[in-house]
Each structure stands twice: as C-alpha cells, then as structure tokens.
CSV table of C-alpha atoms and ligand atoms in Angstrom, one decimal:
chain,number,residue,atom,x,y,z
A,280,MET,CA,143.4,227.9,7.3
A,281,ASN,CA,141.1,225.4,9.3
A,282,PRO,CA,141.9,222.0,8.7
A,283,ASN,CA,139.2,220.1,10.3
A,284,LEU,CA,136.9,218.4,7.7
A,285,GLU,CA,135.8,216.0,9.9
A,286,LYS,CA,132.6,217.7,9.1
A,287,SER,CA,132.2,219.0,5.8
A,288,LEU,CA,134.7,217.4,3.5
A,289,ASP,CA,131.5,215.4,2.2
A,290,GLN,CA,130.2,219.2,1.8
A,291,ARG,CA,133.0,220.1,0.3
A,292,LEU,CA,133.2,217.9,-2.0
A,293,LYS,CA,129.6,218.2,-3.6
A,294,GLN,CA,130.9,221.9,-3.6
A,295,GLU,CA,134.1,221.6,-5.8
A,296,LEU,CA,133.6,218.4,-7.5
A,297,PRO,CA,131.3,217.3,-10.4
A,298,PRO,CA,128.8,214.5,-8.7
A,299,PRO,CA,130.8,211.6,-10.6
A,300,LEU,CA,133.9,212.6,-8.6
A,301,SER,CA,132.3,213.5,-5.4
A,302,GLN,CA,130.4,209.9,-5.1
A,303,ALA,CA,133.2,208.7,-5.8
A,304,ILE,CA,136.2,209.6,-3.3
A,305,PRO,CA,133.2,208.6,-0.1
A,306,ALA,CA,133.1,205.3,-2.2
A,307,LEU,CA,136.0,204.5,-2.6
A,308,GLY,CA,136.0,205.4,1.3
A,309,ARG,CA,134.1,202.4,1.8
A,310,MET,CA,135.4,200.3,-0.3
A,311,GLY,CA,138.8,200.2,1.1
A,312,GLU,CA,137.2,199.6,4.6
A,313,LYS,CA,136.0,196.2,3.1
A,314,LEU,CA,138.9,195.5,1.6
A,315,GLY,CA,141.1,196.2,5.1
A,316,LEU,CA,143.3,199.0,2.9
A,317,ARG,CA,143.5,202.7,4.2
A,318,VAL,CA,142.4,205.5,1.3
A,319,PHE,CA,143.7,208.4,1.5
A,320,LEU,CA,142.8,212.1,-0.3
A,321,VAL,CA,146.6,213.2,-1.3
A,322,GLY,CA,149.5,215.8,-3.0
A,323,GLY,CA,147.9,218.7,-5.1
A,324,PHE,CA,144.1,217.8,-3.7
A,325,VAL,CA,144.8,218.3,-0.6
A,326,ARG,CA,146.3,221.4,-1.1
A,327,ASP,CA,144.2,222.9,-3.5
A,328,LEU,CA,141.0,221.9,-1.8
A,329,LEU,CA,142.1,224.1,1.5
A,330,LEU,CA,143.6,227.3,-0.9
A,331,HIS,CA,140.3,226.9,-2.1
A,332,ARG,CA,141.9,226.9,-6.1
A,333,GLN,CA,140.3,225.2,-8.8
A,334,ILE,CA,141.1,220.9,-8.6
A,335,LEU,CA,143.2,220.0,-11.8
A,336,ASP,CA,143.6,216.3,-10.5
A,337,ILE,CA,142.8,213.5,-8.1
A,338,ASP,CA,145.7,211.7,-6.4
A,339,ILE,CA,144.7,208.9,-4.2
A,340,ALA,CA,146.7,206.9,-1.5
A,341,VAL,CA,145.7,203.5,-0.3
A,342,GLU,CA,147.7,202.1,2.6
A,343,GLY,CA,148.3,198.1,2.7
A,344,ARG,CA,150.0,195.5,0.2
A,345,GLU,CA,149.2,196.3,-3.7
A,346,GLY,CA,146.7,198.6,-2.0
A,347,ALA,CA,146.0,200.9,-5.0
A,348,ALA,CA,145.5,197.3,-7.9
A,349,ARG,CA,143.5,195.5,-5.3
A,350,LEU,CA,140.7,198.7,-4.4
A,351,ALA,CA,140.7,200.1,-8.1
A,352,LEU,CA,139.0,196.2,-8.7
A,353,GLY,CA,137.6,196.1,-6.5
A,354,PHE,CA,136.3,199.5,-7.3
A,355,SER,CA,135.8,199.2,-10.5
A,356,ARG,CA,133.4,196.0,-10.5
A,357,GLN,CA,130.9,197.7,-8.4
A,358,GLU,CA,131.2,200.0,-10.2
A,359,LYS,CA,131.6,199.1,-13.4
A,360,ILE,CA,133.9,201.0,-14.7
A,361,LEU,CA,137.0,200.5,-15.9
A,362,VAL,CA,139.9,201.0,-14.9
A,363,GLN,CA,143.7,200.7,-15.5
A,364,GLY,CA,146.2,199.2,-13.9
A,365,TYR,CA,149.7,199.4,-13.6
A,366,PRO,CA,151.0,197.2,-11.2
A,367,HIS,CA,155.1,197.9,-12.2
A,368,PHE,CA,154.3,201.6,-10.4
A,369,GLY,CA,152.5,200.4,-7.3
A,370,THR,CA,149.4,202.3,-9.7
A,371,ALA,CA,145.9,202.3,-11.2
A,372,THR,CA,143.6,204.9,-13.4
A,373,LEU,CA,140.1,204.5,-12.5
A,374,HIS,CA,137.8,205.3,-15.4
A,375,LEU,CA,134.5,207.4,-14.2
A,376,PRO,CA,131.8,208.4,-16.7
A,377,GLY,CA,131.6,211.7,-17.8
A,378,ASN,CA,135.6,211.5,-18.9
A,379,TYR,CA,136.7,211.8,-15.7
A,380,ARG,CA,139.3,210.2,-14.0
A,381,ILE,CA,140.7,209.4,-9.9
A,382,ASP,CA,144.2,208.6,-10.2
A,383,LEU,CA,145.3,205.4,-7.4
A,384,ALA,CA,148.6,204.8,-6.0
A,385,THR,CA,149.8,202.3,-3.1
A,386,THR,CA,151.8,203.9,-0.1
A,387,ARG,CA,155.7,203.9,-0.4
A,388,LYS,CA,159.1,205.7,0.6
A,389,GLU,CA,162.0,206.5,-1.5
A,390,THR,CA,165.6,206.8,-0.9
A,391,TYR,CA,168.1,208.6,-3.7
A,392,PRO,CA,171.2,205.9,-4.0
A,393,ALA,CA,173.3,209.1,-5.4
A,394,PRO,CA,172.1,212.7,-5.8
A,395,ALA,CA,170.0,213.4,-8.4
A,396,ALA,CA,169.5,209.8,-10.0
A,397,LEU,CA,166.2,208.5,-10.4
A,398,PRO,CA,164.8,207.5,-6.1
A,399,ARG,CA,164.0,203.9,-5.2
A,400,VAL,CA,161.2,202.7,-4.3
A,401,ARG,CA,159.9,200.2,-2.3
A,402,PRO,CA,156.2,199.6,0.1
A,403,GLY,CA,155.8,201.8,2.8
A,404,ASN,CA,153.1,203.2,5.0
A,405,ILE,CA,151.2,206.7,5.1
A,406,HIS,CA,154.0,208.6,6.8
A,407,GLU,CA,156.5,207.2,4.0
A,408,ASP,CA,154.5,208.6,1.5
A,409,LEU,CA,154.2,211.9,2.3
A,410,TYR,CA,157.6,212.3,4.0
A,411,ARG,CA,159.3,210.6,0.0
A,412,ARG,CA,157.2,214.7,-1.0
A,413,ASP,CA,158.7,217.2,-2.2
A,414,PHE,CA,157.2,220.6,0.0
A,415,THR,CA,155.1,220.1,3.2
A,416,ILE,CA,151.9,222.3,1.5
A,417,ASN,CA,152.2,218.8,-0.5
A,418,SER,CA,152.5,216.4,2.1
A,419,LEU,CA,149.0,216.8,3.7
A,420,ALA,CA,146.0,214.1,3.5
A,421,LEU,CA,142.6,213.2,3.9
A,422,CYS,CA,141.4,210.1,5.5
A,423,LEU,CA,139.1,208.6,4.0
A,424,HIS,CA,137.7,205.6,6.1
A,425,PRO,CA,134.3,205.8,6.5
A,426,SER,CA,135.2,205.8,10.8
A,427,GLU,CA,137.1,208.6,10.8
A,428,PHE,CA,136.3,210.3,7.1
A,429,GLY,CA,137.6,213.6,6.7
A,430,LYS,CA,140.4,213.3,9.2
A,431,MET,CA,143.6,215.1,8.5
A,432,LEU,CA,147.2,213.6,8.7
A,433,ASP,CA,149.4,216.6,9.1
A,434,PRO,CA,152.9,215.4,9.9
A,435,PHE,CA,155.4,218.5,8.8
A,436,GLY,CA,153.2,221.4,9.3
A,437,GLY,CA,152.0,222.1,6.1
A,438,CYS,CA,148.8,223.5,6.6
A,439,LEU,CA,150.9,226.3,9.3
A,440,ASP,CA,152.6,226.9,5.9
A,441,LEU,CA,149.0,227.0,3.6
A,442,LYS,CA,148.4,229.3,6.1
A,443,ARG,CA,151.9,232.2,5.8
A,444,ARG,CA,151.7,231.0,1.9
A,445,ARG,CA,155.3,229.7,2.7
A,446,LEU,CA,156.8,226.6,0.9
A,447,ARG,CA,159.2,224.4,3.2
A,448,VAL,CA,160.8,221.0,1.4
A,449,LEU,CA,160.9,218.0,4.4
A,450,HIS,CA,164.7,217.8,5.5
A,451,PRO,CA,167.1,219.1,4.0
A,452,ARG,CA,169.3,217.2,1.2
A,453,SER,CA,165.3,217.7,-0.1
A,454,PHE,CA,166.9,220.2,-3.0
A,455,SER,CA,170.0,217.6,-3.9
A,456,ASP,CA,168.3,214.7,-4.2
A,457,ASP,CA,165.8,215.4,-6.2
A,458,PRO,CA,167.1,218.9,-8.0
A,459,THR,CA,163.7,218.9,-10.4
A,460,ARG,CA,162.5,220.6,-7.2
A,461,ILE,CA,164.3,223.9,-7.0
A,462,PHE,CA,162.3,224.3,-10.5
A,463,ARG,CA,159.0,223.2,-8.7
A,464,ALA,CA,159.6,225.4,-5.7
A,465,LEU,CA,160.1,229.0,-7.9
A,466,ARG,CA,157.0,227.4,-10.0
A,467,PHE,CA,154.5,227.0,-7.3
A,468,GLU,CA,155.6,230.9,-5.7
A,469,GLN,CA,154.1,232.1,-9.0
A,470,ARG,CA,151.2,229.7,-8.7
A,471,LEU,CA,150.1,230.3,-5.7
A,472,GLY,CA,152.1,232.9,-5.0
A,473,PHE,CA,153.5,231.9,-1.8
A,474,ARG,CA,157.7,232.5,-1.2
A,475,LEU,CA,159.9,230.1,-0.3
A,476,ALA,CA,161.3,230.1,3.0
A,477,PRO,CA,164.6,231.7,4.1
A,478,ASP,CA,166.9,229.1,4.9
A,479,ASN,CA,165.4,226.9,2.2
A,480,LEU,CA,166.5,230.0,0.2
A,481,LEU,CA,169.5,228.5,1.0
A,482,LEU,CA,169.4,224.7,0.8
A,483,ILE,CA,169.2,225.7,-3.2
A,484,ARG,CA,172.1,227.8,-2.9
A,485,LYS,CA,174.3,224.8,-1.8
A,486,ALA,CA,173.0,222.1,-3.8
A,487,LEU,CA,173.5,224.8,-6.1
A,488,ALA,CA,177.2,225.6,-4.9
A,489,ALA,CA,177.5,221.1,-5.3
A,490,ASN,CA,176.1,221.1,-8.8
A,491,ALA,CA,173.2,219.9,-9.0
A,492,ILE,CA,171.3,220.8,-12.1
A,493,SER,CA,174.4,219.7,-14.0
A,494,ARG,CA,174.0,215.3,-12.6
A,495,LEU,CA,169.9,216.4,-14.1
A,496,SER,CA,169.7,214.1,-16.8
A,497,GLY,CA,169.4,216.2,-20.1
A,498,THR,CA,165.5,214.9,-20.6
A,499,ARG,CA,165.2,215.6,-17.3
A,500,LEU,CA,166.5,219.3,-17.1
A,501,LEU,CA,164.1,219.6,-20.8
A,502,ALA,CA,160.9,219.6,-18.8
A,503,GLU,CA,161.6,221.4,-16.0
A,504,ILE,CA,163.4,224.2,-18.2
A,505,LYS,CA,159.7,223.5,-20.5
A,506,PHE,CA,156.7,223.0,-17.9
A,507,SER,CA,158.6,226.7,-16.8
A,508,LEU,CA,158.9,228.3,-19.6
A,509,SER,CA,155.0,227.8,-20.1
A,510,LEU,CA,153.4,229.8,-17.4
A,511,PRO,CA,151.6,232.9,-18.0
A,512,GLU,CA,154.0,233.6,-14.8
A,513,THR,CA,157.2,232.7,-16.7
A,514,ALA,CA,159.0,236.5,-16.7
A,515,PRO,CA,159.0,237.0,-13.2
A,516,LEU,CA,159.9,233.8,-13.2
A,517,LEU,CA,162.8,233.9,-14.9
A,518,ALA,CA,164.3,237.2,-13.2
A,519,ARG,CA,164.1,235.2,-9.7
A,520,MET,CA,166.3,232.4,-12.0
A,521,GLY,CA,168.4,235.2,-12.2
A,522,ARG,CA,169.0,236.4,-9.2
A,523,LEU,CA,169.3,233.0,-7.2
A,524,ARG,CA,171.5,231.9,-9.3
A,525,ILE,CA,170.0,229.7,-10.8
A,526,LEU,CA,169.7,229.6,-14.4
A,527,ALA,CA,173.9,229.7,-13.8
A,528,GLY,CA,173.0,227.0,-12.5
A,529,ILE,CA,171.5,224.9,-16.0
A,530,ASP,CA,174.5,226.8,-18.1
A,531,PRO,CA,177.1,229.7,-16.7
A,532,SER,CA,176.6,231.5,-19.9
A,533,LEU,CA,172.9,231.7,-19.5
A,534,LYS,CA,172.7,235.6,-18.2
A,535,PHE,CA,169.7,237.8,-17.3
A,536,GLY,CA,170.5,241.2,-17.5
A,537,PRO,CA,167.8,244.3,-17.6
A,538,GLU,CA,167.1,244.0,-22.3
A,539,THR,CA,166.3,239.8,-20.8
A,540,ALA,CA,164.2,241.0,-18.3
A,541,ARG,CA,161.5,243.1,-21.3
A,542,VAL,CA,161.5,240.9,-23.4
A,543,THR,CA,160.4,238.6,-21.5
A,544,ARG,CA,157.9,240.3,-20.2
A,545,SER,CA,156.8,242.2,-23.0
A,546,LEU,CA,156.9,238.4,-24.7
A,547,GLN,CA,154.7,237.2,-22.2
A,548,LYS,CA,151.9,240.1,-22.9
A,549,SER,CA,153.3,239.2,-26.9
A,550,LEU,CA,152.3,235.6,-26.0
A,551,GLN,CA,148.6,236.5,-24.3
A,552,TRP,CA,147.7,238.0,-27.6
A,553,PHE,CA,149.0,235.5,-30.3
A,554,GLY,CA,147.4,232.5,-28.7
A,555,THR,CA,144.1,234.8,-28.7
A,556,ALA,CA,145.1,236.0,-32.3
A,557,ALA,CA,142.5,234.9,-35.2
A,558,GLY,CA,145.6,234.0,-37.2
A,559,ALA,CA,147.2,231.5,-34.3
A,560,GLY,CA,145.1,228.7,-36.0
A,561,ASN,CA,148.0,229.1,-39.2
A,562,PHE,CA,150.6,227.8,-37.0
A,563,PRO,CA,149.5,224.3,-35.8
A,564,GLY,CA,153.3,223.4,-34.4
A,565,PHE,CA,153.1,227.0,-31.8
A,566,GLU,CA,155.2,226.0,-28.6
A,567,PRO,CA,155.3,229.1,-26.1
A,568,TRP,CA,157.4,227.8,-24.5
A,569,VAL,CA,160.3,227.6,-27.2
A,570,ALA,CA,159.2,231.4,-27.9
A,571,ASN,CA,160.8,232.1,-23.9
A,572,LEU,CA,163.8,230.2,-24.5
A,573,ILE,CA,165.0,231.8,-28.0
A,574,ALA,CA,164.2,235.5,-25.5
A,575,LEU,CA,166.1,233.5,-22.7
A,576,THR,CA,169.5,232.9,-25.5
A,577,ALA,CA,168.7,235.3,-27.3
A,578,ASN,CA,171.8,236.9,-26.8
A,579,LEU,CA,174.1,233.3,-26.3
A,580,PRO,CA,177.5,233.1,-28.4
A,581,GLU,CA,176.5,230.6,-31.1
A,582,LYS,CA,179.0,228.2,-29.9
A,583,LYS,CA,177.5,228.6,-26.3
A,584,LEU,CA,174.1,227.4,-27.6
A,585,GLU,CA,175.2,225.0,-28.8
A,586,HIS,CA,176.0,223.0,-25.9
A,587,PHE,CA,173.2,224.5,-24.2
A,588,VAL,CA,171.0,222.9,-26.9
A,589,ALA,CA,173.1,220.1,-26.5
A,590,ARG,CA,172.4,219.6,-23.0
A,591,LEU,CA,168.9,219.1,-23.1
A,592,ALA,CA,168.9,217.1,-26.0
A,593,PRO,CA,165.7,218.4,-27.6
A,594,SER,CA,163.6,216.8,-30.4
A,595,ALA,CA,164.8,217.9,-33.0
A,596,LYS,CA,161.8,220.2,-35.0
A,597,VAL,CA,162.6,222.1,-31.7
A,598,ARG,CA,166.7,221.8,-31.8
A,599,LYS,CA,165.6,223.3,-35.4
A,600,LYS,CA,163.6,226.5,-33.7
A,601,ILE,CA,166.0,227.1,-31.3
A,602,ALA,CA,169.2,227.1,-34.3
A,603,TRP,CA,167.3,230.1,-36.0
A,604,ASP,CA,168.9,232.4,-37.7
A,605,ARG,CA,169.7,235.1,-35.7
A,606,THR,CA,171.5,237.1,-37.3
A,607,ARG,CA,168.9,237.8,-40.9
A,608,GLY,CA,166.2,237.9,-37.5
A,609,LYS,CA,168.1,241.0,-36.7
A,610,MET,CA,168.7,242.5,-40.1
A,611,ALA,CA,164.9,241.9,-40.9
A,612,ARG,CA,163.7,243.9,-38.0
A,613,GLU,CA,166.1,245.9,-38.1
A,614,MET,CA,165.0,246.7,-41.8
A,615,LEU,CA,161.3,246.7,-40.2
A,616,GLU,CA,161.8,249.1,-37.6
A,617,ALA,CA,163.2,251.9,-40.1
A,618,ASN,CA,160.7,251.1,-43.6
A,619,PRO,CA,158.0,249.9,-41.4
A,620,ARG,CA,155.2,250.8,-44.1
A,621,MET,CA,157.2,248.7,-46.9
A,622,LYS,CA,155.3,246.5,-48.7
A,623,LYS,CA,153.7,243.3,-47.4
A,624,SER,CA,154.5,241.0,-49.6
A,625,LEU,CA,158.6,242.1,-49.0
A,626,ILE,CA,157.7,241.9,-45.2
A,627,PHE,CA,155.4,237.9,-45.9
A,628,SER,CA,159.4,236.8,-47.8
A,629,GLN,CA,161.1,238.4,-45.3
A,630,LEU,CA,159.9,236.2,-42.5
A,631,HIS,CA,157.9,233.0,-43.5
A,632,GLN,CA,162.0,231.5,-43.3
A,633,PHE,CA,161.7,232.5,-40.0
A,634,PRO,CA,160.3,230.0,-37.0
A,635,PRO,CA,156.6,231.6,-35.1
A,636,GLU,CA,158.2,231.8,-32.1
A,637,ALA,CA,161.5,233.7,-33.0
A,638,ILE,CA,158.8,236.1,-34.9
A,639,LEU,CA,156.7,236.7,-32.0
A,640,PHE,CA,160.3,237.4,-29.9
A,641,LEU,CA,160.9,239.5,-32.1
A,642,GLU,CA,157.8,241.5,-32.4
A,643,ALA,CA,158.3,241.1,-28.3
A,644,GLN,CA,161.9,242.8,-28.8
A,645,THR,CA,161.2,245.9,-30.9
A,646,GLN,CA,160.5,248.8,-29.3
A,647,LYS,CA,158.9,250.5,-31.9
A,648,GLU,CA,155.0,250.7,-32.2
A,649,PRO,CA,154.7,250.6,-36.5
A,650,ALA,CA,157.7,247.7,-36.4
A,651,ARG,CA,155.8,245.4,-33.9
A,652,LYS,CA,152.2,245.6,-36.2
A,653,ALA,CA,153.9,244.8,-38.5
A,654,LEU,CA,155.6,241.7,-37.0
A,655,ARG,CA,152.4,241.4,-36.1
A,656,PHE,CA,149.8,241.2,-39.4
A,657,PHE,CA,152.8,238.0,-40.5
A,658,LEU,CA,151.1,236.5,-37.3
A,659,HIS,CA,147.8,237.2,-37.2
A,660,GLY,CA,147.6,234.7,-40.2
A,661,GLN,CA,146.5,237.4,-43.3
A,662,ALA,CA,149.4,236.8,-44.7
A,663,PHE,CA,148.5,233.1,-45.5
A,664,THR,CA,146.4,234.6,-48.0
A,665,LYS,CA,145.0,232.6,-51.2
A,666,PRO,CA,144.3,234.0,-54.1
A,667,GLU,CA,140.9,234.0,-55.4
A,668,THR,CA,142.5,232.5,-59.0
A,669,ASP,CA,143.6,229.3,-59.0
A,670,GLY,CA,144.9,226.5,-61.8
A,671,GLN,CA,142.0,225.6,-63.2
A,672,ASP,CA,141.5,229.5,-64.6
A,673,LEU,CA,145.0,230.2,-65.3
A,674,LYS,CA,144.3,226.9,-67.7
A,675,ARG,CA,141.1,228.4,-69.1
A,676,LEU,CA,143.1,231.3,-70.0
A,677,GLY,CA,145.3,228.8,-71.9
A,678,ILE,CA,148.4,229.6,-70.3
A,679,PRO,CA,149.8,226.1,-70.2
A,680,PRO,CA,150.1,223.9,-67.7
A,681,GLY,CA,154.0,223.6,-66.0
A,682,PRO,CA,156.5,225.7,-63.0
A,683,LEU,CA,155.1,229.6,-64.7
A,684,TYR,CA,151.5,228.6,-62.2
A,685,ARG,CA,153.4,228.7,-59.5
A,686,GLU,CA,155.3,232.1,-60.1
A,687,ILE,CA,152.1,233.8,-61.1
A,688,LEU,CA,149.8,232.4,-58.5
A,689,ALA,CA,152.3,233.6,-55.7
A,690,ARG,CA,153.1,236.9,-57.5
A,691,LEU,CA,148.6,237.3,-57.3
A,692,ARG,CA,148.9,235.7,-53.9
A,693,ASP,CA,151.5,239.6,-53.4
A,694,LEU,CA,149.0,241.3,-54.8
A,695,LYS,CA,146.4,240.5,-52.8
A,696,MET,CA,148.6,240.6,-49.9
A,697,ASN,CA,149.1,244.5,-50.8
A,698,GLY,CA,145.5,245.4,-51.3
A,699,GLU,CA,146.5,245.8,-55.1
A,700,THR,CA,144.0,243.5,-56.3
A,701,ARG,CA,140.0,242.2,-54.7
A,702,THR,CA,138.4,240.5,-56.8
A,703,LYS,CA,139.2,237.8,-59.6
A,704,LYS,CA,138.3,239.6,-61.9
A,705,GLN,CA,141.0,242.0,-61.3
A,706,GLU,CA,143.9,239.3,-60.9
A,707,LEU,CA,142.9,238.0,-63.7
A,708,GLU,CA,143.4,240.6,-66.0
A,709,TRP,CA,146.2,241.6,-63.9
A,710,VAL,CA,147.6,237.9,-65.1
A,711,ARG,CA,146.1,239.3,-68.7
A,712,LYS,CA,147.9,242.1,-69.6
A,713,GLN,CA,151.1,240.4,-67.2
A,714,TYR,CA,151.3,237.7,-69.2
A,715,GLY,CA,148.9,238.3,-72.4
A,716,PRO,CA,151.9,238.5,-74.8
A,717,HIS,CA,153.7,235.9,-73.6
A,718,LEU,CA,150.4,233.7,-74.4
A,719,ARG,CA,150.5,235.0,-78.0
A,720,ASN,CA,153.8,234.1,-78.4
A,721,HIS,CA,153.1,230.4,-77.0
A,722,HIS,CA,150.6,230.2,-79.8
B,1052,CTP,N1,156.9,215.2,-6.2
B,1052,CTP,C1,157.8,215.3,-4.9
B,1052,CTP,N2,158.2,215.6,-6.1
B,1052,CTP,C2,159.0,215.6,-7.6
B,1052,CTP,C3,157.7,215.7,-8.0
B,1052,CTP,C4,156.0,215.9,-7.5
B,1052,CTP,O1,157.5,215.1,-3.9
B,1052,CTP,N3,159.8,216.0,-7.9
B,1052,CTP,C5,155.1,215.1,-5.4
B,1052,CTP,C6,154.3,215.9,-4.4
B,1052,CTP,O2,154.8,215.6,-3.3
B,1052,CTP,C7,153.2,216.2,-5.1
B,1052,CTP,C8,153.3,214.6,-6.1
B,1052,CTP,O3,153.8,214.4,-6.1
B,1052,CTP,O4,152.5,216.2,-4.5
B,1052,CTP,C9,152.5,214.5,-7.4
B,1052,CTP,O5,153.1,215.6,-8.2
B,1052,CTP,P1,152.5,216.4,-9.2
B,1052,CTP,O6,151.3,216.1,-9.6
B,1052,CTP,O7,153.4,217.3,-10.4
B,1052,CTP,O8,152.9,218.2,-8.5
B,1052,CTP,P2,151.1,218.3,-7.9
B,1052,CTP,O9,151.3,219.0,-5.9
B,1052,CTP,O10,149.7,217.6,-7.9
B,1052,CTP,O11,151.0,220.0,-8.2
B,1052,CTP,P3,150.0,220.3,-10.1
B,1052,CTP,O12,149.3,219.3,-10.2
B,1052,CTP,O13,149.0,221.7,-9.5
B,1052,CTP,O14,151.3,220.8,-10.3
C-alpha cells in the first residue's frame, strides 16, 4: 500500500474516473484555496482508490464555516452547473455533465447522547470528522489543496489496516454508540474480503451483551437487515452472524443451524439464476432480500415470527410476503417432490398464490431436482402465458359475453401451458367441441 499519492493522485484520478469527475476534483481544491477552505477526499473513496476497487461515490469534506455550501456555490457558479444544498445537514451535491455527482459535507464532530441514539452533530475540523467514522480504513483523507495535493491524512493507522486487510473501529465505544456498525463490519468483511481485528470481536460481544441491537429503532434495524440480505455474499454473512450470536442479538429465536446454512447457500445460487432468468420481468416487485428473510425465518414458530416482524415494522407489502402461508407452501413442495411430472397447469394453480420470493425459497429448499425444475418452470414466467384466443374470438363464435369468458380463457391458457394446444385453430376447435352444445342450447 503506497499512501504517498502526492505525485500521482492526478494521474490516478484520470485512470479511475471519467473526465468530468477527474477534472472537477482538483478544481474543487483550487476553488477551496480561493475561498480559504480546506478540501479533502474522504471515506469510501480513499479506501477504494487504495484498494484499486471500483469507485462508487465521491465524498468530499470541506473544513471551514459552512464550507460545503460555500464551496458548492462557488464551484457551481464558475462551472455553470446545478447544485443542490441541504443547509440543515451541512451538505451539498454537485451535478456534473454526464449525470455524475459529487457529495460535499462540512467537516463535523459527533457525540452520542445515548447508546444507539442518533448522534448530536456540531461543526468540527477534519480530524474530528475522521474520528467520528466507523473503521480506520474509512478514516483516511486525501488533501486537495493545491500546495498539498494528494497528501494523505491517516491519523488512526487506516493504511496499515488496509494492507493487513483488517477492520478496526477507532475507539472501544464505537459499536455500542452505533450498533449499525456491527452489521457494517460484517458486510465489509464479506465485500472486501477483510477480517475484524480479534479485539474488535470482543467489543462486538460486549455490545451484544449490553443489548445494543435491541436499542436500535425498528427502521434502522430493518435498513441494516435489508442491506445485509441483499449482498451476493449473504449466505456466508448470515453464517458468521449466527456464529457471532448477532442473529440472536436481533431476536433470540433466530437460529442458524445446518439446514438454514444449506438453504441460504442454495438460495444464493437461485437468486443469481433468477436475476438472469428470462421470466424475472414477470415479477416486477421481486425483492431478493425478502427471499433471504423468508429462508432465515422459515423455522420460526408463528408467534415468534409475528413478534419479529412487528419489531421491524416493514411496509405492508413486505409484511404480507413474509407472512406467506408456509404450511401450504410446504404441502406444495412435497406434492411436487412426490409427483414432479404433474401437469403444468396444476403446478401453476398450486404456486400462483405464493409470493415469488417464497417460491424461490422452496426451489432452494428442495433437494429433488425434478421438483426444482417444476418450480423453475413457474419462476421462468412460462406459466404466465396467454392463450392465442381472446374475447373477440369468443364473441365471433357466438358465445354471449359474460363470466363464462373468464372460465374459457383460463382453460385455454391451461391447455396451452400443458402443450395440449399449439395454435389458435386448435384452441377454437376445442371451444366448439366443449361449448358447442351449450351454444346450440342457448340459441
Ligand atoms: N459511517 C459511519 N458510521 C455509520 C455509517 C457511515 O461512520 N454507521 C461513515 C463511514 O466512515 C463511511 C461514511 O460514513 O466512510 C459514508 O458511509 P457510506 O456511504 O455508507 O459508506 P462508504 O464507506 O462510502 O462505503 P460504500 O459506499 O462502499 O458502502
């Protein structure tokens, strides 16, 4: 790890970023000098630059009274670009040509009035701003002032931790001040391939013993769970959360045994498949994290599940999905396992009552390949086929419009799904045969 970027930052920016961004960053440093403000690249940006990872967000810290607003305003005037200011938070966003954005924040210090409460924020200098952050690897800053361009500020040993691939908080109270950092730590472990320092595991254990997670609001806890269940690495993440008793810290009835481990691993692959499956577009509201949550809570007794969901207070839509009928789901799975060559229309009628996230869970859960195939047939969207015939055609046949249309069209859909009809001609023949006598009676 070479933290000395004083000579090479400009070049690195040009390598890593599109021109509007690589030009704007040094220009912000020059504008800062003009306005008497110190300007720094901070947070995930510096971390990812040093790790040669793709840079996602550009975060800039500005030292000086109302620094972010003044710098943003000066820059937007000079460059004639759009700026959005949030004076209450001391932040501003620059919108650059090409749909790029840069977030600016005035440096600040934070104190926690109570464990797990939201912090109290006051103006502070760059050191205080770095000290309020979660991990040493996120507490690095790169100076943009023209006379010190590329100089690294590393007050807590973040560069060494990056080199050793180690996660470390800045002070012993960090996890209890902000228990969301427990979740963040485990996500960084998975995403970056890092490891928590052993004494930090101890700090997490202490925070859990003091019930840190139960002090988080439902909204904040739900947000962390959602992020954690949305990673491609969710299965190993959950396994680690189980081992470190973090799941138990969320809810004592959440268990992570070998069966949940198997299903979440299998679900990880299923989610990957589903993301690229042709039929995924048929399930527009599909949420991968909900599928993981269904797997994680699959063995919770009804009452405990209700209690857990009430604590998280998710949207009505998510709540409904999590409360899917697990007994009927199990019956459907067992039926498919026993009789996988069941007619497609029957599979459809069994499964369409469940949220797609639950069907994907069943698919990951079953160990019988033919049953898995049947579930994938449904998830592939082929089940959402429409017959060739429509209401106009039925009218032309002389069938009086009414509730019968729905029945006929549903039966035609089933025939097509089962491969029993292929063309419109065959469908119309079937209708005549089936409903012909009915028609004659009618006339
Ligand atoms: N942060 C923190 N405590 C939190 C959340 C965030 O100290 N509970 C700090 C971190 O130091 C982080 C910065 O706020 O660097 C921005 O947070 P975020 O955008 O969530 O994370 P990044 O580090 O930018 O990582 P990424 O966007 O790659 O997830």
